[in-house]
Coordinates of C-alpha atoms and ligand atoms in Angstrom, one line a residue:
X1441 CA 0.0 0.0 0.0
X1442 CA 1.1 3.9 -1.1
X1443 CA 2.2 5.5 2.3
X1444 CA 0.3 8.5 0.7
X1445 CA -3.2 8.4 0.8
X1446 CA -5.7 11.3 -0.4
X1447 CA -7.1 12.8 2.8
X1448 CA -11.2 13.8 2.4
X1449 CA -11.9 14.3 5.7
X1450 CA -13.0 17.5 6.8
X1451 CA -10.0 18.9 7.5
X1452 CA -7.2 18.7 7.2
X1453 CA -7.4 18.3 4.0
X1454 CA -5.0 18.3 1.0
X1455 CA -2.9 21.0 0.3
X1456 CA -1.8 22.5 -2.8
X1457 CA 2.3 21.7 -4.0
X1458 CA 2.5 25.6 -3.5
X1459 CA 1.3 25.8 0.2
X1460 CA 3.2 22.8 1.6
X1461 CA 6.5 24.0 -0.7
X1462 CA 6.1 27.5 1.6
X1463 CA 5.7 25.4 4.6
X1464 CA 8.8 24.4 3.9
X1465 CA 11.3 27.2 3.6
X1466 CA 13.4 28.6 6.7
X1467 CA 11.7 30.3 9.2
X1468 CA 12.6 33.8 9.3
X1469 CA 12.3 36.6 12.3
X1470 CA 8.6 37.6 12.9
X1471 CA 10.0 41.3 12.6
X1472 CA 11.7 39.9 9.5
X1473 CA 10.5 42.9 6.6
X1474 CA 10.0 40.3 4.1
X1475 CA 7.5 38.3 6.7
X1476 CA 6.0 41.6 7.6
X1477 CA 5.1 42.2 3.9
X1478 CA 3.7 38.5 3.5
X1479 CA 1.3 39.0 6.9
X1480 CA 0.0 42.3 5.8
X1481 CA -0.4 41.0 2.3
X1482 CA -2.0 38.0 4.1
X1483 CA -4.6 40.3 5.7
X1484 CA -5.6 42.3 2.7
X1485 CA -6.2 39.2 0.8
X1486 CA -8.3 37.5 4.0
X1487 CA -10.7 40.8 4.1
X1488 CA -11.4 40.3 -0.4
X1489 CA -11.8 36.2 0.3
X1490 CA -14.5 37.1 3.7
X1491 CA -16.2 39.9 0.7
X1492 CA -15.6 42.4 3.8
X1493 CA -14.2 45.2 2.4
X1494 CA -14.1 47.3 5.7
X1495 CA -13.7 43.8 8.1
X1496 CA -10.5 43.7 10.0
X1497 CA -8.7 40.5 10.1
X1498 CA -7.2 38.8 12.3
X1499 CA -4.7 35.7 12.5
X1500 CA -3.8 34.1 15.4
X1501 CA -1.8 31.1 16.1
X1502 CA -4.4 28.3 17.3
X1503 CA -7.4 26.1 15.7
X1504 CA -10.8 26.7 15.2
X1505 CA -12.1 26.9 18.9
X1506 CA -9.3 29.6 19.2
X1507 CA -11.4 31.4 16.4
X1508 CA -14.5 30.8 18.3
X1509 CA -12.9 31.9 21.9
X1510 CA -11.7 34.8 20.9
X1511 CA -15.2 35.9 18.9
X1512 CA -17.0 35.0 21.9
X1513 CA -14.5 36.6 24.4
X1514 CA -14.4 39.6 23.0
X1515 CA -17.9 40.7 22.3
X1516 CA -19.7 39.2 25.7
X1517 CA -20.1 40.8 28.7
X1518 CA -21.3 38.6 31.8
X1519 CA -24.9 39.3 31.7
X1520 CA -25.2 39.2 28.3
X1521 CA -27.9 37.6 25.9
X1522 CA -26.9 35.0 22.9
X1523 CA -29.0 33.3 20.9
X1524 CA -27.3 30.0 19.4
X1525 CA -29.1 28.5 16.9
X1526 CA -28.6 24.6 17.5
X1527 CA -27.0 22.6 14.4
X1528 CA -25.6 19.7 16.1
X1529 CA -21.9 19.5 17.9
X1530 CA -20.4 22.9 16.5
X1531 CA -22.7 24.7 17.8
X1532 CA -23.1 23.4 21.3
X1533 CA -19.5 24.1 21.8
X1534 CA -19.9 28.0 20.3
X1535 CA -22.7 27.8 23.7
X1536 CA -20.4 26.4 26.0
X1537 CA -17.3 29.2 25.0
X1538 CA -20.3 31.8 24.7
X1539 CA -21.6 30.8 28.7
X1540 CA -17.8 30.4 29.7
X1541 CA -17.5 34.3 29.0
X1542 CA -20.3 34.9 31.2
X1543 CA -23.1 35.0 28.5
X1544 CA -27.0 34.0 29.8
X1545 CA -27.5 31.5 26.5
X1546 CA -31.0 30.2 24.8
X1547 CA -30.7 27.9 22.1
X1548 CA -33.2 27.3 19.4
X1549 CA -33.3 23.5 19.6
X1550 CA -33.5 21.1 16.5
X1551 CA -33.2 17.3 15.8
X1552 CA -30.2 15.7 14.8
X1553 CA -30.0 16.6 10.5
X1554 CA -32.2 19.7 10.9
X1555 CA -32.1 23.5 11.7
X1556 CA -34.6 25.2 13.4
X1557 CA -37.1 26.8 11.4
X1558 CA -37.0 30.4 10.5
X1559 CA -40.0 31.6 12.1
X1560 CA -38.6 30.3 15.6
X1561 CA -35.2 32.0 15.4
X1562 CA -37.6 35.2 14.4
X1563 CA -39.6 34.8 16.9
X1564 CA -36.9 34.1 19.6
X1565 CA -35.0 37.0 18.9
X1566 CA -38.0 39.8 19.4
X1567 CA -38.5 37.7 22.5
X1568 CA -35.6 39.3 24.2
X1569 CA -32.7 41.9 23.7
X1570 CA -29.8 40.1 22.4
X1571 CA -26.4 40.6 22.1
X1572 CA -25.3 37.8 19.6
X1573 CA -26.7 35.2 17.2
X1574 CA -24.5 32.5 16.8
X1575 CA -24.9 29.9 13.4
X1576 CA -22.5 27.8 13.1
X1577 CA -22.6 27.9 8.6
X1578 CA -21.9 24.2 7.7
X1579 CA -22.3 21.8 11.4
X1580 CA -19.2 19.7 10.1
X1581 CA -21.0 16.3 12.8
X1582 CA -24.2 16.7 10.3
X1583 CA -23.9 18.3 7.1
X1584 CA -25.9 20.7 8.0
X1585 CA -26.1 24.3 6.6
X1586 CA -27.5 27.1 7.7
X1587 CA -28.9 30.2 5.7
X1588 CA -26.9 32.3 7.0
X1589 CA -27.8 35.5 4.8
X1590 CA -31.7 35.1 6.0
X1591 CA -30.4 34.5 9.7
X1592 CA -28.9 37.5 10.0
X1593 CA -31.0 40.0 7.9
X1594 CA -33.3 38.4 10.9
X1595 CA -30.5 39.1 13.6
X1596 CA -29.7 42.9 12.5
X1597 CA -33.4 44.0 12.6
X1598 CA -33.0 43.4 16.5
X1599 CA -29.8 44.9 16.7
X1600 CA -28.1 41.7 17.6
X1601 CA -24.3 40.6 16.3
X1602 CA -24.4 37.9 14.0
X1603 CA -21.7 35.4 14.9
X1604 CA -20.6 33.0 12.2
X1605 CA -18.8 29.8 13.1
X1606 CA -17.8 29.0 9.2
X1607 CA -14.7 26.6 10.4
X1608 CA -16.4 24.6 7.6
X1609 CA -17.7 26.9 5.4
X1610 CA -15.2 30.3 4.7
X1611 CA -14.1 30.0 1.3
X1612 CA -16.1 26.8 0.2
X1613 CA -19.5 28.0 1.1
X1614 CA -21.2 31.3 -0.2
X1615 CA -20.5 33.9 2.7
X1616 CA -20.5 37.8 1.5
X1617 CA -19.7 38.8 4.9
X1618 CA -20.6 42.3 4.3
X1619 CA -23.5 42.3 2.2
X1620 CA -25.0 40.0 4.7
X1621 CA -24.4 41.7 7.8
X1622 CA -22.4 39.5 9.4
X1623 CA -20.3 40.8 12.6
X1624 CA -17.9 38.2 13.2
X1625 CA -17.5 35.1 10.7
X1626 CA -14.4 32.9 11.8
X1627 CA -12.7 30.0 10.3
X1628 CA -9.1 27.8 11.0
X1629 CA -7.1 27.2 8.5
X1630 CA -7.1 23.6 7.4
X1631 CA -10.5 23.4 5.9
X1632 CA -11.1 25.3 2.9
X1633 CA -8.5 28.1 3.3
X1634 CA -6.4 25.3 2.7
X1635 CA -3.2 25.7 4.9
X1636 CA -2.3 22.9 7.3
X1637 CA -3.8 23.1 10.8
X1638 CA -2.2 25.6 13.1
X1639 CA -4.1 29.0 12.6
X1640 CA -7.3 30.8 13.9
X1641 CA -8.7 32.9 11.6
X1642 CA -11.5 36.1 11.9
X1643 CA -12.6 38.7 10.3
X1644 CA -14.4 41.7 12.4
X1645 CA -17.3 44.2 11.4
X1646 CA -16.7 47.7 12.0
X1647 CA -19.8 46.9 14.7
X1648 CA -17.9 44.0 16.5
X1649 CA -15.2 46.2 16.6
X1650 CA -17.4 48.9 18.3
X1651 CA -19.0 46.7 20.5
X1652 CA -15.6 45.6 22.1
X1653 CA -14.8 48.9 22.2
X1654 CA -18.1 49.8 24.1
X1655 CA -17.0 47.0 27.0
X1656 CA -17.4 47.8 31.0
X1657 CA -15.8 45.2 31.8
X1658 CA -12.3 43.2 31.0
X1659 CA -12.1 40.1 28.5
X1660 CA -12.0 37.0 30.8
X1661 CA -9.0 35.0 28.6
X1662 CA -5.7 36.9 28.3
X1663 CA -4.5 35.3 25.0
X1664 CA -8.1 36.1 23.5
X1665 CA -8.2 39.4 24.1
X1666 CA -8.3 41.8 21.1
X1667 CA -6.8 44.5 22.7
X1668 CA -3.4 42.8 22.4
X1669 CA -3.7 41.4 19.0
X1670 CA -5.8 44.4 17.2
X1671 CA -2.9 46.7 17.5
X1672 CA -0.2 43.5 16.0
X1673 CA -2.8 43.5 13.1
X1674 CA -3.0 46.8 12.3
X1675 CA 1.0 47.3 12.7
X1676 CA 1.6 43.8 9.9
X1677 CA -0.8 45.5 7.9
X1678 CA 0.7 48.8 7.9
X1679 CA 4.1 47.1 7.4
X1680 CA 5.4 47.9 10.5
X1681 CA 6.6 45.1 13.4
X1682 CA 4.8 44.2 16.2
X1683 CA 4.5 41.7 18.9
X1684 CA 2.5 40.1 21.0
X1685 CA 2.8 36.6 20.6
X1686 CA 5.2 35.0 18.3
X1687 CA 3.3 34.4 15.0
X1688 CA 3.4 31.0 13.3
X1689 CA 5.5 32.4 10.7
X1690 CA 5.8 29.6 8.0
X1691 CA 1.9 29.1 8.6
X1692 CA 1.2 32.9 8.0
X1693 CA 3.4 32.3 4.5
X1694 CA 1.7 29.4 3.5
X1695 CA -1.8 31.3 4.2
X1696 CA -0.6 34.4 2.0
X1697 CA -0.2 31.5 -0.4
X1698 CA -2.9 29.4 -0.4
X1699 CA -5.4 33.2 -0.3
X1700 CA -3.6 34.2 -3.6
X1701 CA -4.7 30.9 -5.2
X1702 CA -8.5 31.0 -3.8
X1703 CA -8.1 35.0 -5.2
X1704 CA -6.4 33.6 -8.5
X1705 CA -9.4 31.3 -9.2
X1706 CA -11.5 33.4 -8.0
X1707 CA -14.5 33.5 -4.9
X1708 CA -17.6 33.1 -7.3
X1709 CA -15.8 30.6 -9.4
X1710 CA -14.6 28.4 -6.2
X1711 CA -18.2 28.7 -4.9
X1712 CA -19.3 27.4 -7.8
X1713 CA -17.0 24.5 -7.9
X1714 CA -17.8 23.6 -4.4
X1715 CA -21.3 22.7 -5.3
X1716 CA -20.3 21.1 -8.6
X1717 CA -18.2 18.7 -6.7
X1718 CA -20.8 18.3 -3.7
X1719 CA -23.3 18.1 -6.3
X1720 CA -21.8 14.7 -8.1
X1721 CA -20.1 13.2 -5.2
X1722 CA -23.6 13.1 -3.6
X1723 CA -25.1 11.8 -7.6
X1724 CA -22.8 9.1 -6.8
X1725 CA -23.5 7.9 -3.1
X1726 CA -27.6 8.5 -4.3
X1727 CA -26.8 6.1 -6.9
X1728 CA -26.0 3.0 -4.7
X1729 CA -28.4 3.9 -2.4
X1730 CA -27.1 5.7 0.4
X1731 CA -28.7 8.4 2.3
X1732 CA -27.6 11.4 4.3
X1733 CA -28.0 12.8 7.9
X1734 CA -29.4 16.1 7.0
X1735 CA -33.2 15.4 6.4
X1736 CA -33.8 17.6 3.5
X1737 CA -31.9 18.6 0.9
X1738 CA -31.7 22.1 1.2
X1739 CA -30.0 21.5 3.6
X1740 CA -26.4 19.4 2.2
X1741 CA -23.6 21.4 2.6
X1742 CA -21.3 21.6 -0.4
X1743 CA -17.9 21.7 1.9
X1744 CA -19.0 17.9 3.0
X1745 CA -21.3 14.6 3.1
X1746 CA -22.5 13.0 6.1
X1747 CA -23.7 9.4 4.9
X1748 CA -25.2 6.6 6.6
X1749 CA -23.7 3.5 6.4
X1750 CA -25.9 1.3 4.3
X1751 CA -27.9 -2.0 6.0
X1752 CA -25.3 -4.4 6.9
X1753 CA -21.9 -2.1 7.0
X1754 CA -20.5 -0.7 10.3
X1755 CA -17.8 1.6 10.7
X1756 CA -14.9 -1.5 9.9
X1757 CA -16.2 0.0 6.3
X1758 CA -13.6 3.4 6.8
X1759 CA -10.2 1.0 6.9
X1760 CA -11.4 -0.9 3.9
X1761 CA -11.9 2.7 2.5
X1762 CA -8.3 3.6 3.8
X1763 CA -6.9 0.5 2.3
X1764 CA -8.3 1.3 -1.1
X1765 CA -6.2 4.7 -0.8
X1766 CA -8.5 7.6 0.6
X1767 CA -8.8 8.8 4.0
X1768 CA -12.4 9.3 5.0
X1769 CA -13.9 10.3 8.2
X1770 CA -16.0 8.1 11.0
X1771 CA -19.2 10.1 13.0
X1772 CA -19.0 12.8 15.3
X1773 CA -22.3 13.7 16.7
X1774 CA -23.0 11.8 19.8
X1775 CA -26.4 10.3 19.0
X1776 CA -26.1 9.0 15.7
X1777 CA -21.9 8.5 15.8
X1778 CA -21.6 4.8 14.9
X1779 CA -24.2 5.1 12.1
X1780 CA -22.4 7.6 9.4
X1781 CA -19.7 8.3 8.2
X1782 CA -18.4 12.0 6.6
X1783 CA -16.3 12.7 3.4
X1784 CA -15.1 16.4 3.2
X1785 CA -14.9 17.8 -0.4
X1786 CA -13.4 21.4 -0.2
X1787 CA -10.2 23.4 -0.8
X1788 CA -8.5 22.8 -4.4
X1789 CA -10.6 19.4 -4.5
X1790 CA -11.0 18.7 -7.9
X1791 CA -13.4 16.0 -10.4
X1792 CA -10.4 13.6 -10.3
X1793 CA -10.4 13.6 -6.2
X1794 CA -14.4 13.0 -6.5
X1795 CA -14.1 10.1 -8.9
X1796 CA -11.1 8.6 -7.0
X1797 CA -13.2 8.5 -3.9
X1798 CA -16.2 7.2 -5.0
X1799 CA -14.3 4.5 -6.4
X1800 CA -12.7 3.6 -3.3
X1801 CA -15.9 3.9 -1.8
X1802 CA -17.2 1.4 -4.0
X1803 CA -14.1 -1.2 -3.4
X1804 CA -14.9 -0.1 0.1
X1805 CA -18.2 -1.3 -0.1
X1806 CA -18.1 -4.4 -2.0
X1807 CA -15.2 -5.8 0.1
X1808 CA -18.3 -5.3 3.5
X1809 CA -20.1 -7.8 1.4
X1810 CA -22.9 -4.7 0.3
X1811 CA -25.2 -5.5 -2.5
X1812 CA -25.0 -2.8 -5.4
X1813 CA -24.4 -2.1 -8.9
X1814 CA -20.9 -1.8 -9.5
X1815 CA -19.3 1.3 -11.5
X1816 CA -22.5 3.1 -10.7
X1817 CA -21.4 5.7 -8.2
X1818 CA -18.6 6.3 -10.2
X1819 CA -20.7 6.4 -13.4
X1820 CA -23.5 9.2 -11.8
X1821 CA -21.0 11.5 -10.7
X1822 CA -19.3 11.7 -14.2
X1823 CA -22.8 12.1 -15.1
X1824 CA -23.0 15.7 -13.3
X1825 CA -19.5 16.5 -14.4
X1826 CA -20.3 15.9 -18.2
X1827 CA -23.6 18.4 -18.1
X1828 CA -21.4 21.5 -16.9
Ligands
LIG531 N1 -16.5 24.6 14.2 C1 -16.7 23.7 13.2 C2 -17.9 23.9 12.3 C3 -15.7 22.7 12.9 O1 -15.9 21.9 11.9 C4 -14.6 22.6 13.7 C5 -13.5 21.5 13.4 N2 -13.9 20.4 12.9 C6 -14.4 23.5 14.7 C7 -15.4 24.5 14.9 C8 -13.2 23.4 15.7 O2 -12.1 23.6 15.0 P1 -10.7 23.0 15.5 O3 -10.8 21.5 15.5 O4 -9.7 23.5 14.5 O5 -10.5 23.5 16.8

């Protein structure tokens, strides 16, 4: 068996010749000119891939919980009201972080696969004065993902921040960060930015920004707070040195990489893609006859598929998978964990990535003993491919 397998979990994920090349090279001094030109270009270019013109970014060693500590940090106040609207795993951790920083939480409950319905997240938030609505975008244990632009036209007519946990969604999932009103939308960067794990990533609204500004009281987590890093960001982006915390400097290169190839291609165009792919890889799984955690389909996420294991397979069905030469992912939501399975398709993931896995997936299958027409997953998904 090849040592190198292709990885389609949901993150990490595989990373462009380009990006892990970068990773490579000899660290240089954090006050280094040339790494101060590569961070602030790595800013610029994170505020054009967010579509938040006047956001202010902000890149932090750490993963994604980093990025949704220090959103949560930062804008509550003990006392303070958050809405969370519940998507499965994601976002009961966003309510943990958010009541850790003193926040009073409600969530808007839903079962496992589903959102809650529009009209209950309406009617929640004239219930009470809010301070924050938290979606998490794409709920990487279900599949799930949110409407995000209608949740938070709802959100701003109250007045309320709208939170965005898009770990699995910023720069594979439609987000216009501006145009939506969202306040806070943070990501990491080994999902569909495409850099290997190791940074926190966040872009700010003007009105986040004020509302931190507008605090009585201290942030509760000293590495979270944004009155250290705000300055550092401004100063890398001005081209000037600054320090807080020693930056993960080949990380930050690799980001200022991997942005100028999202940028290169283009946001609309990888948008677009993402949905191709999801769009066929799911043409194939339909095809033998699986089905998919999130109950409707308006609901799939196009960063990643959350399948049930078909009558008769268990979870033994992800090492056959792995021995056929992709990496795929086992359950994660607590209630439904040893019954799916999840495939993330997002970053630079191409047709030949799609096809690959489904055909492994196939081999996978057959070799659990499953009953199905062979070649046909593969066959559906070229399908979708050949009508674009
Ligand atoms: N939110 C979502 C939606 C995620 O998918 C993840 C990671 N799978 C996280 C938050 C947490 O990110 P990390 O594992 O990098 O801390």
């Amino acid at each position: 068996m090849k040592e190198r397998r292709l990885l389609m979990i949901p993150g990490p994920i595989e990373f462009t010749d380009e990006v892990l090349d970068e990773m490579s090279k000899p660290t240089l001094s954090h006050l280094d000119p040339a790494f101060i030109e590569e961070f602030g270009q790595a800013l610029e270019k994170m505020r054009r891939v967010w579509l938040a013109p006047h956001g202010q970014p902000f890149a932090v060693a750490g993963s994604g919980t980093l990025a949704m500590e220090l959103a949560a940090a930062n804008i509550t106040e003990p006392g303070d009201n958050v809405l969370v609207v519940h998507t499965g795993y994601f976002s009961d951790r966003m309510a943990d972080i958010f009541r850790l920083h003193g926040a009073n939480v409600d969530i808007v409950p839903s079962a496992v696969g589903d959102l809650p319905g529009p009209e209950a997240i309406r009617a929640q938030l004239k219930a009470k004065k809010y301070k924050a609505l938290s979606v998490t975008h794409v709920d990487t244990s279900t599949g799930v993902r949110a409407d995000v632009k209608n949740l938070a036209a709802a959100a701003r007519e109250t007045g309320a921040l709208v939170v965005v946990d898009g770990v699995c969604a910023v720069a594979g999932e439609e987000l216009r960060m501006e145009d939506w009103g969202v306040d806070i939308a943070l990501t990491a960067s080994q999902k569909a930015i495409g850099v290997p794990p190791g940074l926190a990533l966040l872009v700010a609204s003007e009105k986040a920004l004020a509302a931190f500004n507008a605090r009585k009281t201290p942030v509760r987590a000293y590495y979270c707070d944004w009155q250290y890093w705000l300055p550092v960001m401004q100063a890398y982006e001005a081209r000037k040195p600054a320090y807080f915390g020693t930056p993960p400097v080949n990380l930050v290169r690799a980001l200022n990489v991997s942005l100028a190839q999202i940028l290169i291609e283009g946001i609309d165009a990888r948008f677009m893609r993402h949905a191709r792919n999801a769009r066929a890889f799911r043409a194939g799984l339909s095809a033998i006859g699986l089905t998919y955690v999130p109950v409707r389909e308006e609901l799939y996420a196009n960063t990643l598929t959350a399948a049930y294991y078909p009558e008769g397979v268990d979870a033994g069905l992800l090492s056959r998978i792995a021995e056929e030469g992709v990496v795929l992912a086992g359950g994660l939501h607590p209630s439904i964990k040893t019954k799916y399975f999840r495939i993330g398709h997002m970053g630079m993931s191409d047709a030949s990535e799609i096809l690959a896995t489904l055909g492994a997936i196939e081999r996978g299958l057959a070799k659990s003993g499953y009953a199905f027409d062979a070649g046909a997953a593969v066959a559906a998904a070229q399908a979708v491919y050949k009508k674009l």
